[in-house]
Short mmCIF file of C-alpha atoms and ligand atoms in Angstrom, two decimals:
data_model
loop_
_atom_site.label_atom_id
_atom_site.label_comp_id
_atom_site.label_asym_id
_atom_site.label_seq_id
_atom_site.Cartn_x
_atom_site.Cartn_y
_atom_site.Cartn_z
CA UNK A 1285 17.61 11.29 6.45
CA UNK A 1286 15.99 11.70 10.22
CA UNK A 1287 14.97 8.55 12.01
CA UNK A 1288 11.66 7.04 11.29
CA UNK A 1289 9.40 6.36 13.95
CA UNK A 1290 8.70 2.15 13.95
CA UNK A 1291 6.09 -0.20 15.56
CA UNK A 1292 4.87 -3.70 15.10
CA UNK A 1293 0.83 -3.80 14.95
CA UNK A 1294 -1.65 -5.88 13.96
CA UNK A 1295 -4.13 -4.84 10.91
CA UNK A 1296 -7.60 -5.79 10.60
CA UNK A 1297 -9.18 -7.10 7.30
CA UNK A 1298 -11.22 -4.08 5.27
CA UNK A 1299 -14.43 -5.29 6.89
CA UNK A 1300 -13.42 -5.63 10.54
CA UNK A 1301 -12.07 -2.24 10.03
CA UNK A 1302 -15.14 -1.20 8.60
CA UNK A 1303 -16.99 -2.13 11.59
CA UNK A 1304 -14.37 -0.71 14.15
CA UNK A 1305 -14.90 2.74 12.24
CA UNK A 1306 -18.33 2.49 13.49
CA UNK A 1307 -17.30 3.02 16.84
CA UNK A 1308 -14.83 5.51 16.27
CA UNK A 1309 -17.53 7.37 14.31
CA UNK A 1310 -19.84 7.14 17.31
CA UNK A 1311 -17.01 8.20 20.24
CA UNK A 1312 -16.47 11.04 17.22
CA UNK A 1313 -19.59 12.56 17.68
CA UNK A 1314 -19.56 12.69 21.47
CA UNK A 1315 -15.93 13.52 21.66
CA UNK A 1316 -14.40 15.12 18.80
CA UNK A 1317 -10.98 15.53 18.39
CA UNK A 1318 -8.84 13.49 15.66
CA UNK A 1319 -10.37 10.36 14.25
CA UNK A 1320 -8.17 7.45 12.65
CA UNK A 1321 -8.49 6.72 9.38
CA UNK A 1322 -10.20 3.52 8.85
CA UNK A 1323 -6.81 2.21 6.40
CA UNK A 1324 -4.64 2.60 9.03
CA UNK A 1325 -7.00 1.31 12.36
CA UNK A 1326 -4.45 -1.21 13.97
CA UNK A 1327 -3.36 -2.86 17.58
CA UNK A 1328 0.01 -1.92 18.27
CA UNK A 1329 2.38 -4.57 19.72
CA UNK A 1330 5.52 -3.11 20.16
CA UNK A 1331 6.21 1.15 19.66
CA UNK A 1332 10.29 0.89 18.72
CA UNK A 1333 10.22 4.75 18.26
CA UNK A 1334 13.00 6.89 16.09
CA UNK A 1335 14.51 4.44 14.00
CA UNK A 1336 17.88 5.16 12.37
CA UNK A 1337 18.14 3.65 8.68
CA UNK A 1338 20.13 0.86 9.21
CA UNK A 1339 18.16 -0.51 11.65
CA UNK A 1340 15.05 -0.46 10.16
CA UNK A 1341 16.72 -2.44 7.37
CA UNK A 1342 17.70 -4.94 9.88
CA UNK A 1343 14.35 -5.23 11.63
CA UNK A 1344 12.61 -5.35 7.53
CA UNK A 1345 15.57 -8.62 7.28
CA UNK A 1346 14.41 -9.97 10.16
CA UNK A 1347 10.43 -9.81 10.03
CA UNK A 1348 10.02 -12.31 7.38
CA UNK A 1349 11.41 -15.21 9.07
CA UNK A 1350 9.15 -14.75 12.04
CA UNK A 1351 5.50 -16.30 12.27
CA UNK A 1352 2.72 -15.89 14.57
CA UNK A 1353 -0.01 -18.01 15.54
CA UNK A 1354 -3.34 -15.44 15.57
CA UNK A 1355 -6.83 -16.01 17.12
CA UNK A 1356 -9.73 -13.45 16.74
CA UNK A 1357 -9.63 -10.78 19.67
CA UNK A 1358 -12.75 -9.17 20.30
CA UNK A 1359 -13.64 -5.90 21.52
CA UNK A 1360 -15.94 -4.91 24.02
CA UNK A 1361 -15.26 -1.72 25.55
CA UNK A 1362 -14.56 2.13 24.91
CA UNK A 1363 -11.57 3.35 26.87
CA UNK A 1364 -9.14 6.45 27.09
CA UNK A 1365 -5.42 7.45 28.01
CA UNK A 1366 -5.77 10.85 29.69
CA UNK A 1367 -2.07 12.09 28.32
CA UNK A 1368 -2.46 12.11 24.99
CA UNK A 1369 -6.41 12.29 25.02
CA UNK A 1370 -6.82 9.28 22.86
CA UNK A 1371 -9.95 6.55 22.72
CA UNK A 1372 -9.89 3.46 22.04
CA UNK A 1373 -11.75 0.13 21.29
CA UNK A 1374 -10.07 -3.12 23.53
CA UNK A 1375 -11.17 -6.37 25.50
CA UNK A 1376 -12.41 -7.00 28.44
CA UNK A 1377 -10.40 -5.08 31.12
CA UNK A 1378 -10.22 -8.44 33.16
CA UNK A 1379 -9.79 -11.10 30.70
CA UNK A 1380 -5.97 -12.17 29.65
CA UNK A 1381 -5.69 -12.65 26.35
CA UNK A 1382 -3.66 -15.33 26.23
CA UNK A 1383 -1.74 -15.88 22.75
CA UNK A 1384 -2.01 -12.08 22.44
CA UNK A 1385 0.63 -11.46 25.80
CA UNK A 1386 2.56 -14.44 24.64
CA UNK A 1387 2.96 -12.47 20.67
CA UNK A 1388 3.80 -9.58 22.85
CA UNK A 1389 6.20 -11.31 24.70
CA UNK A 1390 7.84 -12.97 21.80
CA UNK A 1391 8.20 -9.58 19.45
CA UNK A 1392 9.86 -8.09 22.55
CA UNK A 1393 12.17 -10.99 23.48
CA UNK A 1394 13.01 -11.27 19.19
CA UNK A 1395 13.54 -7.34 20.02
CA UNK A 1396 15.59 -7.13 22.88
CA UNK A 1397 18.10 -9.97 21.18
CA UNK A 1398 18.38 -7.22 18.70
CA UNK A 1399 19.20 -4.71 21.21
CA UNK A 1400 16.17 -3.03 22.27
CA UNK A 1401 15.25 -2.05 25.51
CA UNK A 1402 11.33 -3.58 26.28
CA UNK A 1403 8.72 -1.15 27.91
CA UNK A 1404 8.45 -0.78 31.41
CA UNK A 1405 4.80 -0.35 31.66
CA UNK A 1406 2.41 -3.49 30.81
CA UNK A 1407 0.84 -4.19 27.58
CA UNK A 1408 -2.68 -2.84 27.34
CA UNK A 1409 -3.80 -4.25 24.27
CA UNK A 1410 -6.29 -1.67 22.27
CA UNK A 1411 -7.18 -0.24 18.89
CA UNK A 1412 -7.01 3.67 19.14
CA UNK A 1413 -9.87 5.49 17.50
CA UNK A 1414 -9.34 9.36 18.50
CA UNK A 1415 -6.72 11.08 19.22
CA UNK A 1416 -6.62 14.82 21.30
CA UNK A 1417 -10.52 13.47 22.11
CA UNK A 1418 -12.58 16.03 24.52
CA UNK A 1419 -13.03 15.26 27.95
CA UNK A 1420 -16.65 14.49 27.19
CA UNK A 1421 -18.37 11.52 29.57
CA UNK A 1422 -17.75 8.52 27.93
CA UNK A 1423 -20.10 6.11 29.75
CA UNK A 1424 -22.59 8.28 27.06
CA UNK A 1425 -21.39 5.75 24.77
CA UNK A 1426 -23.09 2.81 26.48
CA UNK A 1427 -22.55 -0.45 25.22
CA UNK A 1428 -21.98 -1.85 22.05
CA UNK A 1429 -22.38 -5.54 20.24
CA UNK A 1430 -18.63 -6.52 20.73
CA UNK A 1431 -16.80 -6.99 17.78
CA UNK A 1432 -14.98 -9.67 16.85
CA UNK A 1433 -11.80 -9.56 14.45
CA UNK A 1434 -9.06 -11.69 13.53
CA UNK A 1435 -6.11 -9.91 12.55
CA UNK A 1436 -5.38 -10.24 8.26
CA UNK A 1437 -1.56 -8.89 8.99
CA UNK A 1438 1.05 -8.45 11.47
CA UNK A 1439 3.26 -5.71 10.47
CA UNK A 1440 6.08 -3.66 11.21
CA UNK A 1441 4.96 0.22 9.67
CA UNK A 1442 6.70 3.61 10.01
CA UNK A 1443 4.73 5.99 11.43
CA UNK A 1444 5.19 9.86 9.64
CA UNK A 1445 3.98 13.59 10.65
CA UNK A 1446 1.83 14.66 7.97
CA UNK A 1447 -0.99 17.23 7.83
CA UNK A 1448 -3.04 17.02 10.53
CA UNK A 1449 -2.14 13.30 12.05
CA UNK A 1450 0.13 10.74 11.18
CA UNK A 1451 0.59 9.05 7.90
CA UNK A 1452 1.34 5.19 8.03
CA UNK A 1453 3.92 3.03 5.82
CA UNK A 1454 3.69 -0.82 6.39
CA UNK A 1455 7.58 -1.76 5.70
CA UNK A 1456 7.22 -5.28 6.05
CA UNK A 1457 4.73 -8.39 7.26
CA UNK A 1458 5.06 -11.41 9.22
CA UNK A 1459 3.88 -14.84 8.48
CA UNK A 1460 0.66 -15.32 10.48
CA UNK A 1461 -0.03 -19.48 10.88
P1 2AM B 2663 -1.54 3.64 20.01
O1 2AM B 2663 -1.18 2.21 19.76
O2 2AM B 2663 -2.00 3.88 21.41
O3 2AM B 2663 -2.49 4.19 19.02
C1 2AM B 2663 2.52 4.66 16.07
O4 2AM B 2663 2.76 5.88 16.71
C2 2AM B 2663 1.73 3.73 16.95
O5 2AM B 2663 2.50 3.32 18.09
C3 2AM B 2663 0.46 4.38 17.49
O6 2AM B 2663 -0.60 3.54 17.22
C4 2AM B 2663 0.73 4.57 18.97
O7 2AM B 2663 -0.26 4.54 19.89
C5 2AM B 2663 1.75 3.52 19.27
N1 2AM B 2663 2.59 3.97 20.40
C6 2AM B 2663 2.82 3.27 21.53
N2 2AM B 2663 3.62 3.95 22.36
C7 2AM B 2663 3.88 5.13 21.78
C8 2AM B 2663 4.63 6.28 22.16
N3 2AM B 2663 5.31 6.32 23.32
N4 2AM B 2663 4.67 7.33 21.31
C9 2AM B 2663 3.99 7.29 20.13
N5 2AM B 2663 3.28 6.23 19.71
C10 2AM B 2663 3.21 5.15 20.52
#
């Protein structure tokens, strides 16, 4: 069996994502390319990548015992990351959020004690909406009435190639408090 690909994220309630598929639907019609399915609209905390099976049983072992303390996050802005042409939903560009970097932190520090090697680049927190997106000018967008959400689940999900985009599996959930 080939390696799964693994990341911790954190899900939004059916409504919130309801509301977040508004935008996407919105940056859609300007942009095109590949919208997210509103099911499977998350933040990702921590991409793990190609997973071989016995350690995703040991990170599924481990999750449970974990807990997180969650706040609502809202979102404000439209923004992009050229390479892989995706948009995305995310906070203000200038306000820390704090209990956010400190989950961050703490997945990554419960990671690397497991042997994983932490990202070099910083932690951009953001909920992607489109991926392969046209170069289109975004500012077109304007502004929106930020949205508010507090995460329902913090998960740790396999990520799968399947027709046309990726196809998500949530392998196991951590307490949120
Ligand atoms: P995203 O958070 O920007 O949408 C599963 O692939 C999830 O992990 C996606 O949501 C994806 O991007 C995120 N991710 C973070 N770094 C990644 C990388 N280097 N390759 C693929 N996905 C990555």
């Amino acid at each position: 069996m080939h390696a799964r690909r693994l990341f911790f994220a954190l899900w939004p309630a059916q409504d919130d994502a309801a509301r977040i598929m508004a935008w996407a639907r919105d940056a859609h019609a300007l942009l095109g390319g590949r919208i997210m399915r509103q099911d499977t609209l998350h933040l990702t905390l921590a991409f793990l990548g190609g997973t071989g099976e016995r350690d995703v049983q040991r990170l599924i072992q481990a999750v449970p015992g974990w807990t997180a303390r969650i706040e609502p996050i809202t979102l404000r802005r439209f923004g992009r990351f050229h390479g892989p042409r995706v948009v995305w939903a995310g906070p203000d560009e200038n306000s820390r959020i704090v209990w956010l970097d400190a989950l961050h932190q703490a997945v990554w520090s419960r990671l690397e004690s497991m042997g994983w090697q932490p990202p070099s680049e910083a932690f951009r927190p953001h909920v992607s909406l489109l991926r392969r997106a046209g170069s289109g000018d975004m500012a077109m967008l304007g502004c929106r009435p930020p949205i508010t959400w507090t995460p329902e689940a913090c998960v740790l999900a396999a990520s799968q190639p399947d027709l046309g985009g990726s196809r998500y599996q949530v392998l196991a959930r951590m307490r949120l408090a």
